[in-house]
Tab-separated table of C-alpha atoms in Angstrom:
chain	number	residue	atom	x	y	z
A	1	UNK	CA	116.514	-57.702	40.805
A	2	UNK	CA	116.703	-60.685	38.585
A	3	UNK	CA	115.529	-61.070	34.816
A	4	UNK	CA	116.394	-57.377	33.591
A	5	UNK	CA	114.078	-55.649	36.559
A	6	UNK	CA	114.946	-52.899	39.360
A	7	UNK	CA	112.632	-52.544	42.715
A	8	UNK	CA	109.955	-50.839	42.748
A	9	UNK	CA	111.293	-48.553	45.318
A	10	UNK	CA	114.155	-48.168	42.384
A	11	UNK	CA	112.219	-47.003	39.433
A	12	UNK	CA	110.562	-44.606	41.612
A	13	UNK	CA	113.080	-42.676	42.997
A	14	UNK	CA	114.731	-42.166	39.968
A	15	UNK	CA	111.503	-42.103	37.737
A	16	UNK	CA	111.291	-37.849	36.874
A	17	UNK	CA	114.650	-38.143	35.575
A	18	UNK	CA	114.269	-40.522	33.874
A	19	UNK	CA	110.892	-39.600	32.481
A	20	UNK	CA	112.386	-36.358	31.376
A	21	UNK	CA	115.279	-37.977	29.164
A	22	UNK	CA	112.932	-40.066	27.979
A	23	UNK	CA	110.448	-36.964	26.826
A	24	UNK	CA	113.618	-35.690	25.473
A	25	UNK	CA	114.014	-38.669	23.358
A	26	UNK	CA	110.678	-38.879	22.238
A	27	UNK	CA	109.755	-35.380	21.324
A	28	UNK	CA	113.091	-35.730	18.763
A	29	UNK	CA	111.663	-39.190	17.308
A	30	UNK	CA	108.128	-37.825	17.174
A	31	UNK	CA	109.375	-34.616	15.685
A	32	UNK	CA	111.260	-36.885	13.056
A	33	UNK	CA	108.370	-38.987	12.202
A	34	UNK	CA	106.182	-36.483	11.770
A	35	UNK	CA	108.516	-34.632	9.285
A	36	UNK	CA	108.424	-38.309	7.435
A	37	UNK	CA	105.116	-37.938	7.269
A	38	UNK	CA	104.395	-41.331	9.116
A	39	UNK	CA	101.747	-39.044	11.532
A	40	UNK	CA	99.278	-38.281	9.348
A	41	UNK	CA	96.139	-38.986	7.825
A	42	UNK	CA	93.173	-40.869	9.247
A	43	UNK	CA	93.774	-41.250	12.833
A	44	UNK	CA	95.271	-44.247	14.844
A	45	UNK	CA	94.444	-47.214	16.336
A	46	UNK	CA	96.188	-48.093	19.406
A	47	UNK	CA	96.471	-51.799	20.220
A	48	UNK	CA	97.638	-53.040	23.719
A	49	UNK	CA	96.759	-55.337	26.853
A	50	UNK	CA	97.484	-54.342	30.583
A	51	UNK	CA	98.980	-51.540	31.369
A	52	UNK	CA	99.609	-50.425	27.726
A	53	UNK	CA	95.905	-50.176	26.837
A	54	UNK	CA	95.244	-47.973	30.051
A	55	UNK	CA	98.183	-45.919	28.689
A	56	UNK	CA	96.532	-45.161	25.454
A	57	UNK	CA	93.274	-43.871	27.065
A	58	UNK	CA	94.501	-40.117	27.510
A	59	UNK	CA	95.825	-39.992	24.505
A	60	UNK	CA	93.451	-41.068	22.036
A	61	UNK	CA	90.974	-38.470	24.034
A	62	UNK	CA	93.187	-35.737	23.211
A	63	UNK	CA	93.086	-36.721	19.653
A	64	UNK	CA	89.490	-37.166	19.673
A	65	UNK	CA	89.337	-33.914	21.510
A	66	UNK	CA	90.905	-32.006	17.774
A	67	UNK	CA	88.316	-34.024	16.264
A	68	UNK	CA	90.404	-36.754	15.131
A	69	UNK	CA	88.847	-40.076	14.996
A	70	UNK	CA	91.421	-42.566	17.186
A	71	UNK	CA	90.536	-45.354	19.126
A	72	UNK	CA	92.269	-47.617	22.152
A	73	UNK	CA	91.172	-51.757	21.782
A	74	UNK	CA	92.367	-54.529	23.731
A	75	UNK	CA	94.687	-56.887	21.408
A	76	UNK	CA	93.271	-59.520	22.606
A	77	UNK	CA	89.450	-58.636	22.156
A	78	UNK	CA	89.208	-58.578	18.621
A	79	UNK	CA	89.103	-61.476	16.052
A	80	UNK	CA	91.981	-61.594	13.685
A	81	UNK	CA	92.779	-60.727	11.128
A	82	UNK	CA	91.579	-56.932	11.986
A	83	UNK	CA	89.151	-55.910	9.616
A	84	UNK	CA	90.708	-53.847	6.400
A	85	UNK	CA	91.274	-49.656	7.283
A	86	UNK	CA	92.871	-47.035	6.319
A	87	UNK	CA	93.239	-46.626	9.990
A	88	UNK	CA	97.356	-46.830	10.990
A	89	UNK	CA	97.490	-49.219	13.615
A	90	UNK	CA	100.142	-48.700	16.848
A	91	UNK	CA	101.142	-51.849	18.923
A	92	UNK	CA	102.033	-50.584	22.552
A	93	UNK	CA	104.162	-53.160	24.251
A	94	UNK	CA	107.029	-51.681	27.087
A	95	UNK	CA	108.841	-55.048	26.283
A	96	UNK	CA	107.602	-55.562	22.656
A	97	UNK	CA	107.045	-59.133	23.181
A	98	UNK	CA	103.133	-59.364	24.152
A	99	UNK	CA	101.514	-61.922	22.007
A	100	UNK	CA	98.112	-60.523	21.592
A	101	UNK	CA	99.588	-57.159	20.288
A	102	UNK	CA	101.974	-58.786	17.925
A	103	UNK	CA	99.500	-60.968	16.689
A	104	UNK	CA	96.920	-58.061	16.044
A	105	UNK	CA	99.478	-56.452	14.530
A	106	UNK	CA	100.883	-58.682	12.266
A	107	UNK	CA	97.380	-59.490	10.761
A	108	UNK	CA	97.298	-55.605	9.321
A	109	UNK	CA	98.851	-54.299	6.228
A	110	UNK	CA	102.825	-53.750	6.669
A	111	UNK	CA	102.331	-50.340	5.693
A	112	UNK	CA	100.343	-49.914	8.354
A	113	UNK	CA	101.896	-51.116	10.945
A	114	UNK	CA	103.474	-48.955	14.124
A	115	UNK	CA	105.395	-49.494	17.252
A	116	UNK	CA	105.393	-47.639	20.488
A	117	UNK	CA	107.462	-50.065	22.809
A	118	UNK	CA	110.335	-49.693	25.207
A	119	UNK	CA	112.490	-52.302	24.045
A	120	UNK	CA	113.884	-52.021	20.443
A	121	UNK	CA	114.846	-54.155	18.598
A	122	UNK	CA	111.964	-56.479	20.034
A	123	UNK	CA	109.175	-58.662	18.075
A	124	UNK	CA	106.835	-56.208	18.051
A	125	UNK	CA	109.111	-53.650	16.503
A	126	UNK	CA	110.926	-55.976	14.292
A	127	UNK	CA	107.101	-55.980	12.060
A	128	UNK	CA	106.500	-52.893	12.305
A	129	UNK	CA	107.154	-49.801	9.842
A	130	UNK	CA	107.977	-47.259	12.157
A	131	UNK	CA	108.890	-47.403	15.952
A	132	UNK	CA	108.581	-45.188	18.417
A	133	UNK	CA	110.885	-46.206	21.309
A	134	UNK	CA	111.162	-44.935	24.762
A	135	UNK	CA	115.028	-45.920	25.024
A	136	UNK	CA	115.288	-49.330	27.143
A	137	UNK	CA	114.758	-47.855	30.369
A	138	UNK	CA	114.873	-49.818	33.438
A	139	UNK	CA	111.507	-50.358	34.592
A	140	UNK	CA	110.219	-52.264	37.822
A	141	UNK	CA	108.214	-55.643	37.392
A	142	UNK	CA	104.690	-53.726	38.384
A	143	UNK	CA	105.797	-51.221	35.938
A	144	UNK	CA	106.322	-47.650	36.834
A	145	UNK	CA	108.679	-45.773	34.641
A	146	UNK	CA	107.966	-48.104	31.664
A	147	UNK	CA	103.967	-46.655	32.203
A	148	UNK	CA	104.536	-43.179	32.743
A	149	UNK	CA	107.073	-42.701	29.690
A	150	UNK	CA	104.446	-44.794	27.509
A	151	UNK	CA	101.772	-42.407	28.400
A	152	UNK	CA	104.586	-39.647	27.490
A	153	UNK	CA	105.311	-41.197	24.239
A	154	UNK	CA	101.713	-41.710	23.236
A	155	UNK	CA	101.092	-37.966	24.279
A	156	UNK	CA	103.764	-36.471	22.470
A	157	UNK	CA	102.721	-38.607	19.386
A	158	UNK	CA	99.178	-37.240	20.000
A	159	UNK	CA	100.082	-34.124	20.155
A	160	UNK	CA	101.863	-33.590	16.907
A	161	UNK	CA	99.594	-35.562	14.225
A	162	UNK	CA	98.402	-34.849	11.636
A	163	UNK	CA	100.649	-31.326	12.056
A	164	UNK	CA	99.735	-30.672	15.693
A	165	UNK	CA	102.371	-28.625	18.067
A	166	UNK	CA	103.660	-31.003	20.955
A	167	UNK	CA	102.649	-29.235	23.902
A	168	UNK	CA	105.443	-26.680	25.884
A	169	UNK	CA	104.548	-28.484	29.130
A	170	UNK	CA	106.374	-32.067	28.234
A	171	UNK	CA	109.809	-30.045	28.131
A	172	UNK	CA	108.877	-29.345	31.996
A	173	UNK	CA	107.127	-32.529	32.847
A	174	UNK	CA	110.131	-34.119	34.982
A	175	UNK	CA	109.818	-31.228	37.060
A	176	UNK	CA	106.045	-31.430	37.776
A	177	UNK	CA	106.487	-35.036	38.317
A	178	UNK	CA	109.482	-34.504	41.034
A	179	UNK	CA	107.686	-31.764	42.852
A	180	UNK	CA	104.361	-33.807	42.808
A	181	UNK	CA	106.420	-36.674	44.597
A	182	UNK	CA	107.912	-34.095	46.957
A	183	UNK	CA	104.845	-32.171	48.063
A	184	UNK	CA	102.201	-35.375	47.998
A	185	UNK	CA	104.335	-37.979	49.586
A	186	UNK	CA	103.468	-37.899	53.359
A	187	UNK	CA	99.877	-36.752	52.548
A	188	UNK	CA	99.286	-39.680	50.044
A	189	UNK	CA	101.090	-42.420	52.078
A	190	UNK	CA	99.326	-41.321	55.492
A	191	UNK	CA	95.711	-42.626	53.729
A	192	UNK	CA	97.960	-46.116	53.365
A	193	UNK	CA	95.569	-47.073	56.569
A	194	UNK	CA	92.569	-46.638	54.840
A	195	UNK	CA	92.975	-50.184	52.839
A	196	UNK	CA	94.487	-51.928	56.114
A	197	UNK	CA	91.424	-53.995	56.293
A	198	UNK	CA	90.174	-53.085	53.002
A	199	UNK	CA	87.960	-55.851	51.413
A	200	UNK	CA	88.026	-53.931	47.705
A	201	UNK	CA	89.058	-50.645	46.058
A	202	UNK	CA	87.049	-49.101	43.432
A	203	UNK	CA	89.097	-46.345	41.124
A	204	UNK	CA	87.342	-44.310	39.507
A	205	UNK	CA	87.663	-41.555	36.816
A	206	UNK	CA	86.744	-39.097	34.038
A	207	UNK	CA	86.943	-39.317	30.182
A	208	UNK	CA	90.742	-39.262	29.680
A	209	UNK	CA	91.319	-40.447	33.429
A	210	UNK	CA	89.847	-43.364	32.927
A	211	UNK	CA	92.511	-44.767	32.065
A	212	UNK	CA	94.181	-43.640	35.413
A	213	UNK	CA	91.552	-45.732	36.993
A	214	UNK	CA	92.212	-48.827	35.105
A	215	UNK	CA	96.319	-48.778	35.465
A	216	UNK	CA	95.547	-47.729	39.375
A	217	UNK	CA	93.429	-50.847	39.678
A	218	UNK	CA	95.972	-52.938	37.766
A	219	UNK	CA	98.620	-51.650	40.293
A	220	UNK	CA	96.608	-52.695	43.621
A	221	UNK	CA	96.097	-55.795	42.326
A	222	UNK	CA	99.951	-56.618	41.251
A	223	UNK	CA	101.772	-54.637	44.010
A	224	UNK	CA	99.191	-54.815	47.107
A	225	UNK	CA	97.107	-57.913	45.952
A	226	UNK	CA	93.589	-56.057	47.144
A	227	UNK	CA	90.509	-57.294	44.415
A	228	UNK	CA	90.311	-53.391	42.139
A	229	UNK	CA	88.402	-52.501	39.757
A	230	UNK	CA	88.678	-49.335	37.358
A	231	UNK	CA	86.152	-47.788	35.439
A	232	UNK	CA	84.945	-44.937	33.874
A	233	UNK	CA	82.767	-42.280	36.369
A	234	UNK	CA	79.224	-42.932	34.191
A	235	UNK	CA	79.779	-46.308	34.243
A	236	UNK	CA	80.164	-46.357	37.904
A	237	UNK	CA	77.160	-44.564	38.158
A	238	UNK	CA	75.095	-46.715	36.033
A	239	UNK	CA	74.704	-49.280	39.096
A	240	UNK	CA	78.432	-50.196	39.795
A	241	UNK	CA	78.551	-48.137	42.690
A	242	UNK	CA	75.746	-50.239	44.672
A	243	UNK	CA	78.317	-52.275	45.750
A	244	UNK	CA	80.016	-49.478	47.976
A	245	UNK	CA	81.048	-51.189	51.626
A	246	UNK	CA	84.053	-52.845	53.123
A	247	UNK	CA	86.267	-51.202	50.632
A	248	UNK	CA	88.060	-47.689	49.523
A	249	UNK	CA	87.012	-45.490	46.442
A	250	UNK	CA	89.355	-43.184	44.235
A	251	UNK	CA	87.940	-40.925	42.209
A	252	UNK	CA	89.875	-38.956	39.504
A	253	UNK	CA	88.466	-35.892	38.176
A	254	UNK	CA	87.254	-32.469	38.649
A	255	UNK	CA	83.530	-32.782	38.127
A	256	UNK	CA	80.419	-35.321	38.639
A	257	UNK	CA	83.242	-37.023	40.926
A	258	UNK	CA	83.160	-34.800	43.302
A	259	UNK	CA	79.208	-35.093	44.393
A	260	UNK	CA	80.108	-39.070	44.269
A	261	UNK	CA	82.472	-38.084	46.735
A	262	UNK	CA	79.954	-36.287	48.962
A	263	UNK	CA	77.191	-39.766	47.894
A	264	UNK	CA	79.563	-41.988	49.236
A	265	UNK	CA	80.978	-40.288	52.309
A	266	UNK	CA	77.761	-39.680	53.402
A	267	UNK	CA	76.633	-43.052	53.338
A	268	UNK	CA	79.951	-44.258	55.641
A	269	UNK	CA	82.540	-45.142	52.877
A	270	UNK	CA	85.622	-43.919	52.545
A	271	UNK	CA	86.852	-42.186	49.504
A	272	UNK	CA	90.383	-40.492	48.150
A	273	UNK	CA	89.606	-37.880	45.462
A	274	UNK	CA	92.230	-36.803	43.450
A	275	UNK	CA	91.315	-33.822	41.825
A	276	UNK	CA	92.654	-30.431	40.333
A	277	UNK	CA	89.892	-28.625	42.711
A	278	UNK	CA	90.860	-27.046	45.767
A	279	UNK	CA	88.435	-28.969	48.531
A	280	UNK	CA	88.340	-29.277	52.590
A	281	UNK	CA	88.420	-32.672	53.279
A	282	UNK	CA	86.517	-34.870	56.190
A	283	UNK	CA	86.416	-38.079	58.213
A	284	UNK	CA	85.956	-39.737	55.467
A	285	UNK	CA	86.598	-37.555	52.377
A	286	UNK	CA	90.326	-37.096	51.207
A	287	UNK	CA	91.129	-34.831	48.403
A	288	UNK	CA	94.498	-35.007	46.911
A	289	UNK	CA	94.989	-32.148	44.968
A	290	UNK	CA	97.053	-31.914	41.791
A	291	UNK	CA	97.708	-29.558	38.937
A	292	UNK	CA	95.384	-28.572	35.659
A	293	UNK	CA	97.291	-29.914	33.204
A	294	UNK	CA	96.699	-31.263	29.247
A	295	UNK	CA	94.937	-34.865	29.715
A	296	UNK	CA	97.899	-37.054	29.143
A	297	UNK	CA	100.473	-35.109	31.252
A	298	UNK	CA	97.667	-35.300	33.942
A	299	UNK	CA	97.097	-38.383	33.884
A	300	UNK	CA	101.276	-39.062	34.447
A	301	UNK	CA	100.746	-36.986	37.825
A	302	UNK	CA	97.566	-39.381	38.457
A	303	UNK	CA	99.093	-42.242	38.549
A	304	UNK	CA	102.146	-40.693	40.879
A	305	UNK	CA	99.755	-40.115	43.290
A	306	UNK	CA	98.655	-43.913	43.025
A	307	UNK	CA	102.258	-45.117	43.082
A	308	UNK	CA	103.135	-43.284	45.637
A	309	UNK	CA	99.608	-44.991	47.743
A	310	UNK	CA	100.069	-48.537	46.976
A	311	UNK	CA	103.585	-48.856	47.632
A	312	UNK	CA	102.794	-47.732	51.303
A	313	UNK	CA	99.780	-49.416	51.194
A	314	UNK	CA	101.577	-52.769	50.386
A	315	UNK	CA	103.399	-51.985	53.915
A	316	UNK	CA	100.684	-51.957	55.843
A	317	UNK	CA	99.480	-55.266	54.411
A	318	UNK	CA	102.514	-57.134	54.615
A	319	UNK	CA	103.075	-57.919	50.853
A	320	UNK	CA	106.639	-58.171	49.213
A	321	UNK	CA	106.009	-56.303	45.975
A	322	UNK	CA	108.774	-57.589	43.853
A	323	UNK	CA	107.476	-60.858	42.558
A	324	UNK	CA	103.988	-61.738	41.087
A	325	UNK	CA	101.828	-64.762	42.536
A	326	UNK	CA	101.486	-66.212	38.657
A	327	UNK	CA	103.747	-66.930	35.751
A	328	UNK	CA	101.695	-67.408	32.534
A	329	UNK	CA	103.902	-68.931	30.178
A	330	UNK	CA	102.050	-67.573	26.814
A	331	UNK	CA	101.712	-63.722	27.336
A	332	UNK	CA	104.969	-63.321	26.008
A	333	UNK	CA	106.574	-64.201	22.953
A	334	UNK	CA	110.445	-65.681	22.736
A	335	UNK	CA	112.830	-62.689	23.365
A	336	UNK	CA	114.302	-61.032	26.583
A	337	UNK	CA	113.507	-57.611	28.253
A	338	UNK	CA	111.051	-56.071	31.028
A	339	UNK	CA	107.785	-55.252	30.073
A	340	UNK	CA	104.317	-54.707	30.402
């Protein structure tokens, strides 16, 4: 493709190779920043739009989970300049160039600044006083790669602050991914149907998959142009889900999602639950079942299972998924490189 982007189809196919080089590479540049001591202290703030926010949400719940106080916020939702912390602050850009994030970060204390991007050297890691980078990698323009290895790279980082141990499991994360993609393909692409006619799609997930929700709903709009919305399971509960009819509901999680599973299919709608519990499926229920696994690798397999749905879904609709519908001209600031 044109302007520095492969195909979708691309990224994919080589994406748990490519994730696991890039683990590789991050574990080592985690590992060295933490024996810098850039990791520790009060806990971070991860800043991002798109994509990169929804990245951050499994993270920052596995630091919150060791009782470290970290939070996710929209760059753009906040008035600058941010408001004086001790807090480090961590602008997530794949490309490096998003305005909102380099703006928030700019407006903090140098020493507090932080990159996690894809690109380097890039705006966004040009301010900042350590960068974490995921090595360049190829990505496709509804981002696939870029996403998963920023939800690596913001996992690893998790994992080792403040003198954590990165988790075993990233060193065989490629390997989950690739046999995820093997054994859920034809399953996950034969519920491609399901959104045919679809009017909607409600996603729909857990504490540190909500976050899975929100990049899964960012996906379906970008790649299959269906109206999605992610959000967390109580929220959904708390009156969103009264809009249930003409569309399809995915539900991550292991819990209170699976009795909205049972609510929903028995009122008519359908619904694809992915889910670490073994279940017998129905008509209208459709578990996809994937491994137990620390939030933020989780939530990597999560949003396999999603690629893997909307690309086929975009098939049965018709819709070339290689170009957006609109070019916004001030998302981005002056420099070249993919990104989300």
């Amino acid at each position: 493709m044109s302007n520095g982007f492969i195909s979708f189809s691309a990224a994919r196919a080589t994406q748990a190779d490519a994730l696991g080089a890039a683990i590789t590479r991050l574990t080592g540049s985690v590992s060295s920043a933490a024996e810098k001591g850039q990791l520790t202290g009060p806990g971070p703030v991860f800043v991002g739009i798109g994509a990169s926010l929804a990245a951050a949400c499994a993270p920052v719940w596995a630091l919150r989970s060791r009782g470290i106080h970290a939070w996710r916020l929209g760059a753009g939702d906040h008035p600058l300049p941010y408001p004086q912390s001790s807090h480090p602050v961590f602008g997530v850009s794949q490309s490096g160039r998003s305005a909102e994030t380099l703006a928030a970060l700019e407006s903090v204390d140098a020493s507090l600044r932080h990159a996690v991007v894809n690109v380097d050297p890039s705006p966004i890691a040009d301010v900042a006083s350590g960068v974490i980078s995921l090595g360049s990698i190829p990505d496709s323009y509804a981002s696939t790669i870029g996403y998963t290895a920023t939800v690596a790279g913001l996992g690893i980082l998790a994992d080792a602050w403040n003198g954590g141990r990165i988790d075993d499991g990233w060193a065989r994360l490629s390997d989950v991914v690739a046999a995820a993609e093997n054994d859920l393909r034809e399953q996950v692409r034969a519920l491609a149907p399901l959104f045919a006619n679809a009017s909607s799609a409600d996603f729909v997930g857990a504490g540190p998959a909500i976050g899975s929700a929100e990049a899964s709903a960012l996906l379906f709009r970008e790649v299959a142009r269906i109206p999605s919305t992610g959000m967390s399971t109580r929220q959904y509960l708390h009156g969103s889900m009264e809009s249930a009819g003409g569309g399809v509901h995915v539900l991550f999680g292991d819990a209170r999602e699976l009795a909205i599973g049972q609510t929903l299919t028995d009122a008519g709608h359908p619904v694809i639950l992915v889910t670490s519990e073994a279940l017998d499926g129905g008509p209208l229920l459709h578990p996809v079942r994937v491994p137990r696994l620390p939030a933020a690798q989780r939530a990597i397999v999560e949003i396999i299972v999603t690629q893997i749905l909307v690309e086929a879904v975009a098939e049965v609709r018709g819709v070339e998924i290689e170009e957006f519908v609109f070019h916004n001209a001030d998302i981005k600031v002056a420099a070249e490189g993919p990104g989300i």
